[in-house]
Coordinates of C-alpha atoms in Angstrom, one line a residue:
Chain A
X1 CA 9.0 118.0 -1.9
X2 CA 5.8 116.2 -2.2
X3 CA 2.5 117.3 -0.8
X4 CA 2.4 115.5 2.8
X5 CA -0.4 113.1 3.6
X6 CA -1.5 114.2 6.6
X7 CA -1.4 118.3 7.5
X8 CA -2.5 119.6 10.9
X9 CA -2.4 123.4 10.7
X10 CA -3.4 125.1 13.7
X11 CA -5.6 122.7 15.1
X12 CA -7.3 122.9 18.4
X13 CA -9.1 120.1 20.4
X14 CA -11.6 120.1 23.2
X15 CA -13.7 118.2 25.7
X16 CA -15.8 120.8 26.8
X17 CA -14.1 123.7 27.8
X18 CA -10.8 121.7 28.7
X19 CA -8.5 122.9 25.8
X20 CA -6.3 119.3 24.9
X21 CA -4.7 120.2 21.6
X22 CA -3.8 123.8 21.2
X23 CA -2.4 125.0 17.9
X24 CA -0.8 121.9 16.4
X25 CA 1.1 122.5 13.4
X26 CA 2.5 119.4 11.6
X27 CA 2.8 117.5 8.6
X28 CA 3.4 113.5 8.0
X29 CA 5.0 112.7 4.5
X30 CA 4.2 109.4 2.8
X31 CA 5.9 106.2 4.0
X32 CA 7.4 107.8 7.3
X33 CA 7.0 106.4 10.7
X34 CA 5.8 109.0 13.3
X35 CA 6.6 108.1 17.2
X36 CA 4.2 110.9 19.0
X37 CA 5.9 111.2 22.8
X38 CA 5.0 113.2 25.8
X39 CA 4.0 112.8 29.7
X40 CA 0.8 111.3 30.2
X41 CA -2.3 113.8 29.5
X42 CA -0.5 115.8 26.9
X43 CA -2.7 115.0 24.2
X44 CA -1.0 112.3 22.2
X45 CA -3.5 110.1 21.7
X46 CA -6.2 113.1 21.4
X47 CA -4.3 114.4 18.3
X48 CA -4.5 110.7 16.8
X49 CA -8.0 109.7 17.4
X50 CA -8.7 113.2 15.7
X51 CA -7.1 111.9 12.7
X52 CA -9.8 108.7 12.4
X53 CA -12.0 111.2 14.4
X54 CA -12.6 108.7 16.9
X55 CA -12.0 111.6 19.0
X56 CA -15.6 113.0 18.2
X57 CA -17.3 110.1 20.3
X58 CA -17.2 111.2 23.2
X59 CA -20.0 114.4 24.3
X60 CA -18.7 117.3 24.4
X61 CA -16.1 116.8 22.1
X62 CA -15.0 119.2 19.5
X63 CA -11.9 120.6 17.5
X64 CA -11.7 123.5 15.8
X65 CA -8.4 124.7 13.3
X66 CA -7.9 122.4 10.0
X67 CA -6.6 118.7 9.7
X68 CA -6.0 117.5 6.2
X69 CA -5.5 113.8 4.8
X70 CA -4.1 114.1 1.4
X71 CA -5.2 118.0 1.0
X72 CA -8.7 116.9 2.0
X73 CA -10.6 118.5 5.4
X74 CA -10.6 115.6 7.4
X75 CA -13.8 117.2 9.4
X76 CA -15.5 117.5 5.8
X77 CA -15.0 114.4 4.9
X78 CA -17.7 111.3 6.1
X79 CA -16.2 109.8 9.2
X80 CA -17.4 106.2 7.6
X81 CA -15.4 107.1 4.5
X82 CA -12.4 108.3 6.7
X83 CA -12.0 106.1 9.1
X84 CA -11.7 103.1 6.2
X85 CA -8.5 105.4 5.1
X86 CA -7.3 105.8 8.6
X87 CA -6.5 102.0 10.0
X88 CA -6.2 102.0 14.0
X89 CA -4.9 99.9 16.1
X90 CA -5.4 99.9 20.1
X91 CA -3.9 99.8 23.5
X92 CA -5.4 96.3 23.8
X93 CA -6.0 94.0 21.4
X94 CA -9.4 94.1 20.7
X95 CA -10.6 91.3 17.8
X96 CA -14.1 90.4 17.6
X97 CA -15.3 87.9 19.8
X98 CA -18.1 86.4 17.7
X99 CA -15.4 86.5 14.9
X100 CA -13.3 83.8 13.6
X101 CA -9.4 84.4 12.8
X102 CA -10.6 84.4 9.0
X103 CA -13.7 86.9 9.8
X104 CA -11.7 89.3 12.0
X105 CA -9.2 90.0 9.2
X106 CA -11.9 91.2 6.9
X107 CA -14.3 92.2 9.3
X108 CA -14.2 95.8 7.5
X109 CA -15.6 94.2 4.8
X110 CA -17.7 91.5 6.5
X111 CA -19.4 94.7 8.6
X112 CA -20.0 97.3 5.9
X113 CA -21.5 95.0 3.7
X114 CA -19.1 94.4 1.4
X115 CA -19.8 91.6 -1.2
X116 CA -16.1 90.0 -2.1
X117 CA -16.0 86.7 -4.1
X118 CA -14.6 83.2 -1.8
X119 CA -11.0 84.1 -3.7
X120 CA -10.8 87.9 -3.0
X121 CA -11.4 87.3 0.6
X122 CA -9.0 84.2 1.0
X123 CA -6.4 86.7 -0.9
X124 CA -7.1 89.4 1.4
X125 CA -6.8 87.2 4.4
X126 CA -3.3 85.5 3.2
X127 CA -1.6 88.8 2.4
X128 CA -3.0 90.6 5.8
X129 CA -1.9 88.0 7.7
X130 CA 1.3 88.0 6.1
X131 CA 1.6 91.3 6.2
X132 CA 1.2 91.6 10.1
X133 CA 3.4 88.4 10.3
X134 CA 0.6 85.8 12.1
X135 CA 0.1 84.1 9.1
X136 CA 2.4 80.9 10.0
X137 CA 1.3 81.1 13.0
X138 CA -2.7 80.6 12.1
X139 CA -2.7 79.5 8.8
X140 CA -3.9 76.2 9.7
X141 CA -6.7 77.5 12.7
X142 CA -8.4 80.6 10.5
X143 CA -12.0 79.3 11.3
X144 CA -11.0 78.9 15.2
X145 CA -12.2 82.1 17.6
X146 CA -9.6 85.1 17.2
X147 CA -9.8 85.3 21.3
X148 CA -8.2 82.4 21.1
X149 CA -5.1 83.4 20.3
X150 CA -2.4 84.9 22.8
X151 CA -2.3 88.5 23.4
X152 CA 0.7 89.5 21.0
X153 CA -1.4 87.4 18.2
X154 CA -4.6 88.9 19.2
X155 CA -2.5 92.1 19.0
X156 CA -1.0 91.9 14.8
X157 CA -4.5 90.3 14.2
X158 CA -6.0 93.8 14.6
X159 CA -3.1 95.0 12.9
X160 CA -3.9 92.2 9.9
X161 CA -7.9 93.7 10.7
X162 CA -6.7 97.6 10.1
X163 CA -4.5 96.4 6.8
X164 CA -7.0 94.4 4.9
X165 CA -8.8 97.6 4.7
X166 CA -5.7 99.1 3.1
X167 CA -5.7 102.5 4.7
X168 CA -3.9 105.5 3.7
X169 CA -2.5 105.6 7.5
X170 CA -1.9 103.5 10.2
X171 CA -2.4 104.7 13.8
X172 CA -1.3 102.8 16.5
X173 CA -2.2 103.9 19.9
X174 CA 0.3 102.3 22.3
X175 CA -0.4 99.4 20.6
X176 CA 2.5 97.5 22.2
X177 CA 2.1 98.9 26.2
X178 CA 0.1 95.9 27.3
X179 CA 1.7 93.2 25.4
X180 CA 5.4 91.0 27.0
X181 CA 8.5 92.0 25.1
X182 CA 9.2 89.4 22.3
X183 CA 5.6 90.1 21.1
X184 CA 6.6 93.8 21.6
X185 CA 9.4 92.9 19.6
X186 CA 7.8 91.8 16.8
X187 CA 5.7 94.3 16.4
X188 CA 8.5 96.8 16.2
X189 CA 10.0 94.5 13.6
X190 CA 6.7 95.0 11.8
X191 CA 6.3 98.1 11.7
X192 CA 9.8 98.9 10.0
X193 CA 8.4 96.6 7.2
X194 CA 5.3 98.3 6.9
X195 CA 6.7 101.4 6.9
X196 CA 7.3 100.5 2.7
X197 CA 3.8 100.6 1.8
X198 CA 2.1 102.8 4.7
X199 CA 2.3 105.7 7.2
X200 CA 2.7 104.9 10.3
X201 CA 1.2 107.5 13.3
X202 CA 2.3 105.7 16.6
X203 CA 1.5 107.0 20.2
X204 CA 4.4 105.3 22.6
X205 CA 5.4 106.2 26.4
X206 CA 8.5 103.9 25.9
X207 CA 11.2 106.4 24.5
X208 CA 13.6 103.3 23.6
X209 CA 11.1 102.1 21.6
X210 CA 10.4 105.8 19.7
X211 CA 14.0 105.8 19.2
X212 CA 14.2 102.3 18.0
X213 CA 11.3 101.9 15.4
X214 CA 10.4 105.8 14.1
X215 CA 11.6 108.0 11.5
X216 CA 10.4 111.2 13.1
X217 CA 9.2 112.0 17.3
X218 CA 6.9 114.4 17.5
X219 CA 7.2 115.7 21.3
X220 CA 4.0 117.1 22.9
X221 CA 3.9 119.1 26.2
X222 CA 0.7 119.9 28.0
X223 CA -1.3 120.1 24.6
X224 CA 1.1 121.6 22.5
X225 CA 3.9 120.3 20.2
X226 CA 6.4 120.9 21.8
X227 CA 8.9 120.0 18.8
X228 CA 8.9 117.7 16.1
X229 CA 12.1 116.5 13.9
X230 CA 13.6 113.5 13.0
X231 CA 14.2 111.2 15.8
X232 CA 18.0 111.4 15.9
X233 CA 17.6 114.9 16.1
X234 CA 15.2 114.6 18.6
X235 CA 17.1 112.2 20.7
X236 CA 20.6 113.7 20.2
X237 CA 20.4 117.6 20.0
X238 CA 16.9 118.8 20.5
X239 CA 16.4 121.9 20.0
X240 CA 13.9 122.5 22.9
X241 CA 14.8 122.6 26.5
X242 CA 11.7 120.5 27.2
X243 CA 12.5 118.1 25.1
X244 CA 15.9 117.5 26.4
X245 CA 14.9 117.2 30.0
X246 CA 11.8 114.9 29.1
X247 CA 14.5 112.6 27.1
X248 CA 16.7 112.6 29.8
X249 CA 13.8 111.4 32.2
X250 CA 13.8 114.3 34.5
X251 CA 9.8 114.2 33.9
X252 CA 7.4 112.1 32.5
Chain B
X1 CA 17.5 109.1 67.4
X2 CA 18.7 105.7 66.0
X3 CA 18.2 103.7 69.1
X4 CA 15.1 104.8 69.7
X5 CA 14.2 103.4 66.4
X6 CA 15.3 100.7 67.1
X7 CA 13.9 100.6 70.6
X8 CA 10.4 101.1 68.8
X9 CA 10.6 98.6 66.1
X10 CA 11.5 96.0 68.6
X11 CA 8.5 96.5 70.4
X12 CA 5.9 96.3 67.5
X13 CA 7.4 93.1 66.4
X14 CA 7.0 92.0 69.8
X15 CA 3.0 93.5 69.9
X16 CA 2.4 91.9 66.4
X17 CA 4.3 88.5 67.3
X18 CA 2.1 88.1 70.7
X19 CA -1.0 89.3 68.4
X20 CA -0.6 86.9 66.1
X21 CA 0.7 84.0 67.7
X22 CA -2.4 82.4 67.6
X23 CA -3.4 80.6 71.6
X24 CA -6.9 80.4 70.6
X25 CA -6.3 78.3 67.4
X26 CA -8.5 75.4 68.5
X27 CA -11.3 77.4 69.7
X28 CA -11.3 79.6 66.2
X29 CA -11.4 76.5 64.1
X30 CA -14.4 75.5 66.1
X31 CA -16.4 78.7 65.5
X32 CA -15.9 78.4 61.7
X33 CA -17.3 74.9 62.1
X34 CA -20.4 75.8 64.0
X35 CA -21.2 79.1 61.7
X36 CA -20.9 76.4 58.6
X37 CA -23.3 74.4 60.3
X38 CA -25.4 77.0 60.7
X39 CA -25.3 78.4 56.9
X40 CA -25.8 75.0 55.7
X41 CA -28.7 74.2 58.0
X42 CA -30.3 77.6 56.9
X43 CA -30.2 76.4 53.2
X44 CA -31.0 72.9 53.7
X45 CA -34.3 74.7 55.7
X46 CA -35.3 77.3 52.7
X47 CA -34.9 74.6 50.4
X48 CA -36.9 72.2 51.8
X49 CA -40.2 73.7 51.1
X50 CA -39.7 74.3 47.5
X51 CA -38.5 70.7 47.0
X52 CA -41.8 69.4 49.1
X53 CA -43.8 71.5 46.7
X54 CA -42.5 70.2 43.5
X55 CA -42.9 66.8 45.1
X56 CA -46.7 67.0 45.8
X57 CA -47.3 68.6 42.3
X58 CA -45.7 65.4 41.0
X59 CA -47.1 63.0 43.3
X60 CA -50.7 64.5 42.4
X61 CA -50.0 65.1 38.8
X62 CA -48.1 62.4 37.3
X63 CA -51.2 60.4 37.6
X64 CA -53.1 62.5 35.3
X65 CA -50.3 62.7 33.1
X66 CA -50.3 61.2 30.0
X67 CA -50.9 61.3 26.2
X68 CA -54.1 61.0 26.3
X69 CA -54.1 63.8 28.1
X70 CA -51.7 66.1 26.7
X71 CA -54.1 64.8 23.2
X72 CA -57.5 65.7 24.2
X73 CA -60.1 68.3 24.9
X74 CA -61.8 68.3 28.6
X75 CA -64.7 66.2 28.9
X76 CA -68.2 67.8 30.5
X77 CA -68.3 66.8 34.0
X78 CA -69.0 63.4 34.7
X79 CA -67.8 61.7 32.2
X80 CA -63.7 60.7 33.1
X81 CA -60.9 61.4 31.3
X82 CA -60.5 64.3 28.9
X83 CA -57.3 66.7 28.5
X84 CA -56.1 69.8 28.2
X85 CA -55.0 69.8 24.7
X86 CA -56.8 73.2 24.5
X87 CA -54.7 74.8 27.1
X88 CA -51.6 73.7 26.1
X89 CA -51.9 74.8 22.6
X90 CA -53.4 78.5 24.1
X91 CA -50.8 79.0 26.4
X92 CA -48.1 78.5 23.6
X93 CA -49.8 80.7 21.3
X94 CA -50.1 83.0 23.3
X95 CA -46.6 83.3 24.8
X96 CA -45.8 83.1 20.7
X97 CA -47.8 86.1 20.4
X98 CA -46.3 88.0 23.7
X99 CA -42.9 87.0 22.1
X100 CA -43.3 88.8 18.8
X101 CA -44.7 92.2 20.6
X102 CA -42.2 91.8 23.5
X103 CA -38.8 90.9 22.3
X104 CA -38.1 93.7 19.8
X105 CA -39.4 96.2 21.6
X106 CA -37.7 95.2 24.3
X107 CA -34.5 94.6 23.2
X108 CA -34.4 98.0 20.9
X109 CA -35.2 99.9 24.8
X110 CA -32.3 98.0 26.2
X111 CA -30.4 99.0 23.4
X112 CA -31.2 102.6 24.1
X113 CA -30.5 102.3 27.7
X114 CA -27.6 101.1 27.5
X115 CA -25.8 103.2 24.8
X116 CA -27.4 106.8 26.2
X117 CA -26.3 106.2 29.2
X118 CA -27.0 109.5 30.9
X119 CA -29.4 110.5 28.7
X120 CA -32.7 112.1 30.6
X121 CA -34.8 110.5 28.2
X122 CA -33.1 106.9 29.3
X123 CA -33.8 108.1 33.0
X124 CA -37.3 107.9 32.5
X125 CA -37.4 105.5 30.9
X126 CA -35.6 103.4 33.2
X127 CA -37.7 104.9 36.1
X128 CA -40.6 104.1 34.1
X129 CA -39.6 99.7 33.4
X130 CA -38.7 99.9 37.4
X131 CA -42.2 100.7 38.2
X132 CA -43.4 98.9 35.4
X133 CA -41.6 95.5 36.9
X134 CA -43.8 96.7 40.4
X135 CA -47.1 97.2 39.1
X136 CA -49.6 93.9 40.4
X137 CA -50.4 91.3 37.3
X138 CA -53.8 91.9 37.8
X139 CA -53.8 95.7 37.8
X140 CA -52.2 94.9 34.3
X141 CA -55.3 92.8 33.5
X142 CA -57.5 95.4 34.1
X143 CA -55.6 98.0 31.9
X144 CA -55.3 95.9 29.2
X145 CA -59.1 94.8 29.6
X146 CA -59.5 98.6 29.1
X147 CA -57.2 99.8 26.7
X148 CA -57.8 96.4 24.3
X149 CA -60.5 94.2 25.2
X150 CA -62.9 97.0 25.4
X151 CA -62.0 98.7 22.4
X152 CA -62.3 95.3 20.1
X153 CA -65.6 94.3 21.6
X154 CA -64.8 91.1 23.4
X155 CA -62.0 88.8 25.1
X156 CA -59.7 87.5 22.9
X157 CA -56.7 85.7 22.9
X158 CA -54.8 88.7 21.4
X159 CA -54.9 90.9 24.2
X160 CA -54.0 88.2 26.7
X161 CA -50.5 88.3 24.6
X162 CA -50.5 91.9 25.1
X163 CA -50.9 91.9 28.9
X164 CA -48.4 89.2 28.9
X165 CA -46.0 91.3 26.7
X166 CA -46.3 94.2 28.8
X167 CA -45.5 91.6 31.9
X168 CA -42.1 90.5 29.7
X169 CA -41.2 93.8 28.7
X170 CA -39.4 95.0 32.5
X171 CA -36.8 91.6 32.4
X172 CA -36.0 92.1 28.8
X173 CA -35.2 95.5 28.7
X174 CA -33.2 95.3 32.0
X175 CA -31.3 91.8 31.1
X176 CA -30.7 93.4 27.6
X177 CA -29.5 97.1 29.0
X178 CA -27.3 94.8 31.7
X179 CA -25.3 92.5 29.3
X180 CA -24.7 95.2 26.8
X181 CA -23.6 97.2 29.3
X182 CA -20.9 94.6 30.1
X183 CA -19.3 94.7 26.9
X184 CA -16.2 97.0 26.7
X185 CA -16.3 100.0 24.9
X186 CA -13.4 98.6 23.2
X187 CA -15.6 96.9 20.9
X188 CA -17.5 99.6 19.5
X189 CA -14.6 101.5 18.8
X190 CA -13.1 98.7 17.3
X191 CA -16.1 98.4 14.4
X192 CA -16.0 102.2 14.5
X193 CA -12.8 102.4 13.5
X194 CA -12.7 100.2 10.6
X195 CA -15.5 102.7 9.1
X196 CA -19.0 100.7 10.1
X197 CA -21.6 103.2 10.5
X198 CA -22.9 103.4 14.1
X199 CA -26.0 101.0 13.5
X200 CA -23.9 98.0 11.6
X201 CA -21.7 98.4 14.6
X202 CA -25.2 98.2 17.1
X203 CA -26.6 95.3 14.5
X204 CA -23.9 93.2 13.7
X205 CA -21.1 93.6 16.6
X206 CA -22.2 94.7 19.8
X207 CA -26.5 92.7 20.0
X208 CA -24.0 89.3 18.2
X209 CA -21.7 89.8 21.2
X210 CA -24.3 89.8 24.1
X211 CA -26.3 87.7 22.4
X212 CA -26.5 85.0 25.1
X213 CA -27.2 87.3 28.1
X214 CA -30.1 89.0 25.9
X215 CA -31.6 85.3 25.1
X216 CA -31.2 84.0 28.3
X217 CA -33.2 87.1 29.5
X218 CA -35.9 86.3 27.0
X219 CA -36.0 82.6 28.1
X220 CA -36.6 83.6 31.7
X221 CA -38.7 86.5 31.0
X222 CA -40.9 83.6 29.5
X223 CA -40.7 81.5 32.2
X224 CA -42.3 83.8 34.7
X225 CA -45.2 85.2 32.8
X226 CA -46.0 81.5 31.5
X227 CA -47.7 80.9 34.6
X228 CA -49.4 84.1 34.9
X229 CA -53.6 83.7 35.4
X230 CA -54.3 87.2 36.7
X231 CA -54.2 89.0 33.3
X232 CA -55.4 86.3 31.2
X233 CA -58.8 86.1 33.1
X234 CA -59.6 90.1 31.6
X235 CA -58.0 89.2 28.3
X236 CA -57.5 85.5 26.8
X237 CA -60.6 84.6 29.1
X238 CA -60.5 80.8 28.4
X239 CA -62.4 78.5 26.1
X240 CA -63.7 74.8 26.4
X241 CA -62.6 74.1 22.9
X242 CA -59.8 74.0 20.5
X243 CA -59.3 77.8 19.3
X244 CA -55.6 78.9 17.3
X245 CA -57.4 82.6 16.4
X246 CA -55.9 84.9 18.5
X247 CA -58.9 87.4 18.0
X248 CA -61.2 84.8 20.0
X249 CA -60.9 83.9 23.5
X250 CA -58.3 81.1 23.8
X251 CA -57.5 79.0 26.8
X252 CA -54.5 78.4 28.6
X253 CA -52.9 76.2 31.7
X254 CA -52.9 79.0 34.2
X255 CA -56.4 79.6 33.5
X256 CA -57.3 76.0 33.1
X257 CA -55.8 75.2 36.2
X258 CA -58.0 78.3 38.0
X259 CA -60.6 76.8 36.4
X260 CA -60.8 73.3 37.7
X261 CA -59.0 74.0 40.8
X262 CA -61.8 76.1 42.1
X263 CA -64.6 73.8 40.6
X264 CA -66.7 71.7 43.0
X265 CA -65.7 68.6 41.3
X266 CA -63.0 65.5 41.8
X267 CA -62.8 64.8 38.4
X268 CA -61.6 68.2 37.5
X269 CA -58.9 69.0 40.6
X270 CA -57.4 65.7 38.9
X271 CA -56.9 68.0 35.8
X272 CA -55.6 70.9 37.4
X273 CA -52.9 68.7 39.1
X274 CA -51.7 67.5 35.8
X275 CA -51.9 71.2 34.0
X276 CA -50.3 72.4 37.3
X277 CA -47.4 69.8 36.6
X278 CA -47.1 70.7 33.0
X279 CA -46.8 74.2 33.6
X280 CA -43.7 73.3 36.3
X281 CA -42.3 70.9 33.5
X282 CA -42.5 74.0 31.3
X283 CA -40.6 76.4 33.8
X284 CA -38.4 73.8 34.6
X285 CA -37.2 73.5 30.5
X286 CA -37.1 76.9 30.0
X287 CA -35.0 77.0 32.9
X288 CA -32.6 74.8 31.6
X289 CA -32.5 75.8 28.1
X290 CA -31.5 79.4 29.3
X291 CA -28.7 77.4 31.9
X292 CA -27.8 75.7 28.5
X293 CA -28.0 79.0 26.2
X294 CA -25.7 81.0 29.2
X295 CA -22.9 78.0 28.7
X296 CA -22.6 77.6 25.4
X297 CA -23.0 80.7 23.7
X298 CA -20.7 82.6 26.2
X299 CA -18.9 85.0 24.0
X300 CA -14.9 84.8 25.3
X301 CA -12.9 87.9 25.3

């Protein structure tokens, strides 16, 4: 089997003496689309902003244990350098506001300083955009205001944003809980085409949608994981009894 | 058990229908019409003596108003005519000056402020621009006349922008800290994430974004300290003629306008009534360009 991509052995997070993440133990192969379930407060999307160590921001902050990205200590590494591996996407769309359409797709670039030539940026635009399926849709407005769009657009133009920067992984964090269902929809659709050329690391509270879109669930109870398998096993003979109530909506 | 339920229900809907049904309809609508009235009346009242001022400014100035005058140096006394070419061109070198110390500094506090949040350093400091924003423009005058004019042997034109600066300082920082504050933390995270280092993010996403609230706290900031007179009468001092070097004493409308207001002759009160309208024309574009700025800049979300 080959070396997974991302490793988490016995890692621990904090925010000051409130221990979120206790002894997580898991490992994401290449290509594989991670749902990351459990109760609100459990640490789901502490464990993911660990992985871009967005987690770090706020004081008191800390983790201890090891967390690898391609056999590398992701707590070693420069966050700057990480985080332009690690692609995130978040609860609500956030594009730039100062940023056209065009701008917010390679705002990685545009932001860092970056020096790409008139062609490599209208390439890197075309194929994001494609990529996050918007490209129809704003192929003919790219220098008009990203806010412009509607929220579901605004929503796969920061995935478009995290893919031009062509990371290693893609987290999304709930990235479809304040957006109607046929953008929802979409963005399920594309994330089962993505799944060919990245890793996907999603945080969801909708189980249906777990179920629907992931390869693997990774179930987490009160800061620790509580089991993690492949979804159908997950969802149809977990081995945990936690698990199987939370499934069956006894809690949550 | 079930009929007294009942039993109760029935009578608050009874209680909330006699409540509510409304007898006094009539004399209701007339109390909202008499307590409009009165709001109006009260704002139509505190209006009125601004409007009356501006009035007799322009009834007084306009008549000194013209080329001529915004073109020339003051005549000596006696002779009619004369401008206040020199004033004009001080009081915008000056604020030019107070500008270039103000605005960086001021924006980089608010910057501070408002991204250390809880920091105790950002307490004082914010304790520190509150009592700053209190301290008496002349009391200002007098610091600067020690800390600058003394030290460089004479008035000059240069520390009139520094006492002015120091006057800007509290409404930058505070309109800077304010509007950045607004922004959603969203936004930072969203440059963080893509792997900009924490300054790029400051620099190019988050001062971009509240650009507008930062400029139009600039404009404004200008627009009260351009009629300030008490610090410039330790500092910039005045001068009958033309000066641009900021190291010499320089004059400027609030000081021009001091000047002739307070001199014995006609002659001269007719200049102060056209510098005073000036200066309100000034306000009253700066004013507007920040109404303008707030508009059209507005960054959507």
């Amino acid at each position: 089997m080959e070396s997974p991509i991302l490793k988490a052995t016995n890692f621990n997070a904090f925010f000051g003496k409130n221990h979120i993440l206790k002894n997580i133990n898991l490992e994401v192969h290449k290509n594989n689309v991670w749902a990351i379930m459990g109760p609100s407060g459990c640490g789901k999307t502490t464990f993911i902003r660990c992985v871009n160590r967005m987690h770090e921001l706020v004081p008191n902050a800390s983790v201890e244990g090891s967390l690898q990205l391609k056999g590398e200590e992701i707590y070693d590494m420069n966050p700057v350098v990480l985080r332009r591996k690690v692609g995130m996407v978040f609860q609500r769309p956030n594009p730039f506001p100062t940023m056209s359409i065009y701008d917010n797709v390679i705002a990685g670039y545009i932001l860092n300083g970056i020096k790409l030539s008139k062609m490599e940026r209208d390439d890197i635009v075309e194929t994001s955009l494609k990529q996050a399926a918007l490209w129809m849709e704003v192929r003919s407005t790219l220098h008009k205001k990203g806010t412009f769009l509607s929220g579901g657009q605004q929503q796969r133009l920061c995935i478009a944003r995290a893919l031009a920067m062509n990371p290693e992984i893609l987290l999304l964090d709930e990235a479809t809980s304040a957006l109607d269902p046929i953008s929802t929809s979409m963005i399920e659709e594309l994330i089962q085409q993505l799944k060919a050329e990245y890793t996907i690391l999603m945080v969801t509270h909708n189980m249906q949608q777990a179920a629907r879109v992931s390869d693997k669930t990774a179930f987490f109870y009160l800061g620790e994981l509580i089991e993690a398998a492949n979804t159908k096993t997950i969802f149809t003979n977990p081995k945990h009894e936690k698990t199987q109530e939370y499934i069956t909506g006894h809690f949550g | 058990m079930e009929m007294v339920l009942e039993a109760e229900l029935e009578k608050k809907k009874k209680l909330s229908q006699s409540r509510l049904a409304d007898k006094h309809i009539g004399r209701r609508n007339k109390k909202n019409i008499f307590f409009k009235g009165l709001i109006v009346t009260a704002t139509v009242i505190s209006t009125l003596p601004l409007l009356f001022i501006l009035f007799y400014i322009f009834k007084q100035g306009v008549g000194a108003l013209n080329w001529h005058f915004l073109t020339h140096l003051p005549n000596p006394v006696g002779e009619p005519g004369g401008g206040v070419s020199n004033a004009l061109v001080g009081s915008i070198m000056i604020l030019l000056v107070s500008c270039v110390i103000a605005i960086p500094i001021g924006i980089v506090i608010g910057i501070y402020l408002s991204e250390e949040k809880r920091s105790r350093l950002g307490y004082y400091c914010r304790l520190a621009v509150d009592v700053l924003q209190g301290i008496p423009s002349i009391v200002i005058g007098i610091i600067i006349y020690e800390w600058v004019v003394r030290p460089m042997g004479g008035f000059s034109a240069l520390s009139g922008s520094v006492a002015l600066a120091l006057m800007m300082l509290p409404s930058i920082i505070k309109s800077t800290e304010e509007t950045l504050k607004l922004l959603p933390e969203s936004l930072k995270e969203a440059s963080l994430a893509l792997g900009v280092p924490y300054y790029k993010t400051i620099m190019k996403v988050i001062v971009p974004t509240g650009l507008s609230g930062i400029l139009t706290g600039v404009i404004l900031s200008i627009a009260r300290v351009i009629g300030e007179t008490a610090p410039l009468l330790f500092t910039a001092f005045g001068n009958p003629f033309m000066s641009t070097n900021i190291l010499k004493p320089m004059s400027s409308l609030p000081l021009i306008i001091f000047n002739y207001a307070t001199s014995p002759y006609n002659d001269w009160h007719q200049l102060a009534w056209g510098a005073s309208m000036v200066l309100i024309l000034m306000i009253l574009i700066l004013n507007i360009i920040s109404k303008i700025v707030q508009r059209k800049w507005k960054v959507q979300f």
